[in-house]
Amino acid sequence: MSEEGRRCGFIAVLGAPNVGKSTLINHVVGTKVSIVSPKVQTTRTRVLGIHLEGPAQIVFIDTPGIFEPRRRLDRAMVAAAWGGADGADIILLLVDAERGIDRNTRGIMEKLRTSGRKGLLAVNKVDLVRKSDLLKLVSDLNETELFSDTFMISAINGDGVDDLVQNLASRVPQGPWMFPEDQISDMPQRLLAAEITREQLYLQLHQELPYSTTVETETWEQRDNGSIHIRQVIFVQRESQRAIILGKGGQRIRSLGAAARAELKEILDCKVHLFLFVKVRASWGDDPERYRDWGLDFNA
Ligand code: GDP
Ligand code: MG
């Protein structure tokens, strides 16, 4: 494609935890770049999802859901979200059609008003609500006059998402692409691999684990036969949590490993050997080094 007429811009995707930000971005990008889970606050740090729509390169910034920050880690995540919004060309606010305007959403709208910018509104999960309830919510949201356009979407089945993407493509500024045309994320593969294991922890252990559980990819070796050997450590804060992850006779960790390996095989498109270990490391939530690794600001 000729370089003339190209467009490129950043879209900050904001919204309360669990509204479907990561689901939307994965759907548009066409593969997993951000983990999704029914439990809140799975997105730790800024993740880019990059999509080409005709001449437009659209770069989504997936942000941790905004919530009321109390702990240091929470504050750092909120700061990261707003950092992403400040630098973005477009702010896209997602609202959960079923949950409506909750405290987090209200908080984000207040910030948007203070910033003096207009955002785009996408009401997500329209598959879950009645049309009349949906229209009432959209009208309430538009009374705030914070939005220049409204989209009703279902990120999970793609309804309305094409319209939204076309609109974003027409709005991003003219200019050269900032990423190679085949790049879909800025997340290094090692980090993505760790995120995939972390997602399985959430999916398989539900409420049993605190969200301070982290996964790190320690080694990543490409073998001559094309397969990849990955060694990861799951860090927990207490011995009791280690026992939960291992499960009876090591059953749980085997099942975690099998699910994560299947997903990695799909994404990396090659044979994957995944080795998981569990270690106890007390209170990483106060360790400045971890924050740096995650691109978060320890002093936020
Ligand atoms: P995030 O915290 O905003 O990134 O939200 P996620 O993308 O992790 O999604 C949170 C939960 O909502 C997951 O269980 C998703 O499967 C679910 N979800 C996301 N989009 C939709 C949707 O359009 N319809 C329905 N029914 N569920 C959705
Ligand atoms: Mg998310």
PDB file of C-alpha atoms in Angstrom, residues 44 188-199 201 212-220 229-236 245 264 274-285 287-294:
ATOM      1  CA  ARG A  44      -1.832  -5.247  35.175  1.00  0.00           C
ATOM      2  CA  PRO A 188       7.340  -9.331  24.494  1.00  0.00           C
ATOM      3  CA  GLN A 189       6.582 -13.012  23.972  1.00  0.00           C
ATOM      4  CA  ARG A 190       8.014 -13.960  27.357  1.00  0.00           C
ATOM      5  CA  LEU A 191       5.671 -11.603  29.112  1.00  0.00           C
ATOM      6  CA  LEU A 192       2.713 -12.755  27.047  1.00  0.00           C
ATOM      7  CA  ALA A 193       3.560 -16.360  27.904  1.00  0.00           C
ATOM      8  CA  ALA A 194       3.599 -15.457  31.596  1.00  0.00           C
ATOM      9  CA  GLU A 195       0.266 -13.696  31.222  1.00  0.00           C
ATOM     10  CA  ILE A 196      -1.266 -16.780  29.667  1.00  0.00           C
ATOM     11  CA  THR A 197      -0.280 -18.900  32.646  1.00  0.00           C
ATOM     12  CA  ARG A 198      -1.571 -16.209  34.986  1.00  0.00           C
ATOM     13  CA  GLU A 199      -4.866 -16.260  33.147  1.00  0.00           C
ATOM     14  CA  LEU A 201      -4.533 -19.393  37.453  1.00  0.00           C
ATOM     15  CA  SER A 212      -0.705 -10.541  43.914  1.00  0.00           C
ATOM     16  CA  THR A 213       0.195 -13.935  42.461  1.00  0.00           C
ATOM     17  CA  THR A 214       2.670 -13.383  39.647  1.00  0.00           C
ATOM     18  CA  VAL A 215       4.173 -15.484  36.924  1.00  0.00           C
ATOM     19  CA  GLU A 216       7.612 -14.963  35.444  1.00  0.00           C
ATOM     20  CA  THR A 217       9.140 -16.593  32.426  1.00  0.00           C
ATOM     21  CA  GLU A 218      12.659 -17.529  33.508  1.00  0.00           C
ATOM     22  CA  THR A 219      13.972 -19.218  30.418  1.00  0.00           C
ATOM     23  CA  TRP A 220      12.835 -19.387  26.815  1.00  0.00           C
ATOM     24  CA  HIS A 229      11.115 -24.841  25.931  1.00  0.00           C
ATOM     25  CA  ILE A 230       9.674 -22.420  28.443  1.00  0.00           C
ATOM     26  CA  ARG A 231      10.344 -22.441  32.164  1.00  0.00           C
ATOM     27  CA  GLN A 232       8.115 -20.336  34.364  1.00  0.00           C
ATOM     28  CA  VAL A 233       7.889 -19.625  38.057  1.00  0.00           C
ATOM     29  CA  ILE A 234       4.620 -18.848  39.774  1.00  0.00           C
ATOM     30  CA  PHE A 235       5.307 -16.635  42.768  1.00  0.00           C
ATOM     31  CA  VAL A 236       2.955 -16.709  45.733  1.00  0.00           C
ATOM     32  CA  ILE A 245      -1.537 -24.241  43.142  1.00  0.00           C
ATOM     33  CA  LEU A 264       0.820 -21.095  23.743  1.00  0.00           C
ATOM     34  CA  LEU A 274       6.189 -25.716  29.399  1.00  0.00           C
ATOM     35  CA  PHE A 275       7.685 -26.288  32.844  1.00  0.00           C
ATOM     36  CA  LEU A 276       5.976 -24.650  35.810  1.00  0.00           C
ATOM     37  CA  PHE A 277       7.429 -24.142  39.284  1.00  0.00           C
ATOM     38  CA  VAL A 278       5.874 -22.529  42.335  1.00  0.00           C
ATOM     39  CA  LYS A 279       7.908 -20.431  44.750  1.00  0.00           C
ATOM     40  CA  VAL A 280       7.035 -18.461  47.839  1.00  0.00           C
ATOM     41  CA  ARG A 281       8.160 -14.846  47.772  1.00  0.00           C
ATOM     42  CA  ALA A 282       6.705 -12.624  50.424  1.00  0.00           C
ATOM     43  CA  SER A 283       5.026  -9.333  49.556  1.00  0.00           C
ATOM     44  CA  TRP A 284       6.272  -8.430  46.109  1.00  0.00           C
ATOM     45  CA  GLY A 285       3.688  -5.657  46.287  1.00  0.00           C
ATOM     46  CA  ASP A 287       9.234  -4.460  45.785  1.00  0.00           C
ATOM     47  CA  PRO A 288      10.227  -1.541  43.490  1.00  0.00           C
ATOM     48  CA  GLU A 289      11.921  -3.903  41.048  1.00  0.00           C
ATOM     49  CA  ARG A 290       8.653  -5.695  40.232  1.00  0.00           C
ATOM     50  CA  TYR A 291       7.036  -2.385  39.406  1.00  0.00           C
ATOM     51  CA  ARG A 292       9.824  -1.568  36.981  1.00  0.00           C
ATOM     52  CA  ASP A 293       9.430  -4.971  35.309  1.00  0.00           C
ATOM     53  CA  TRP A 294       5.780  -4.238  34.787  1.00  0.00           C
TER      54      TRP A 294
END
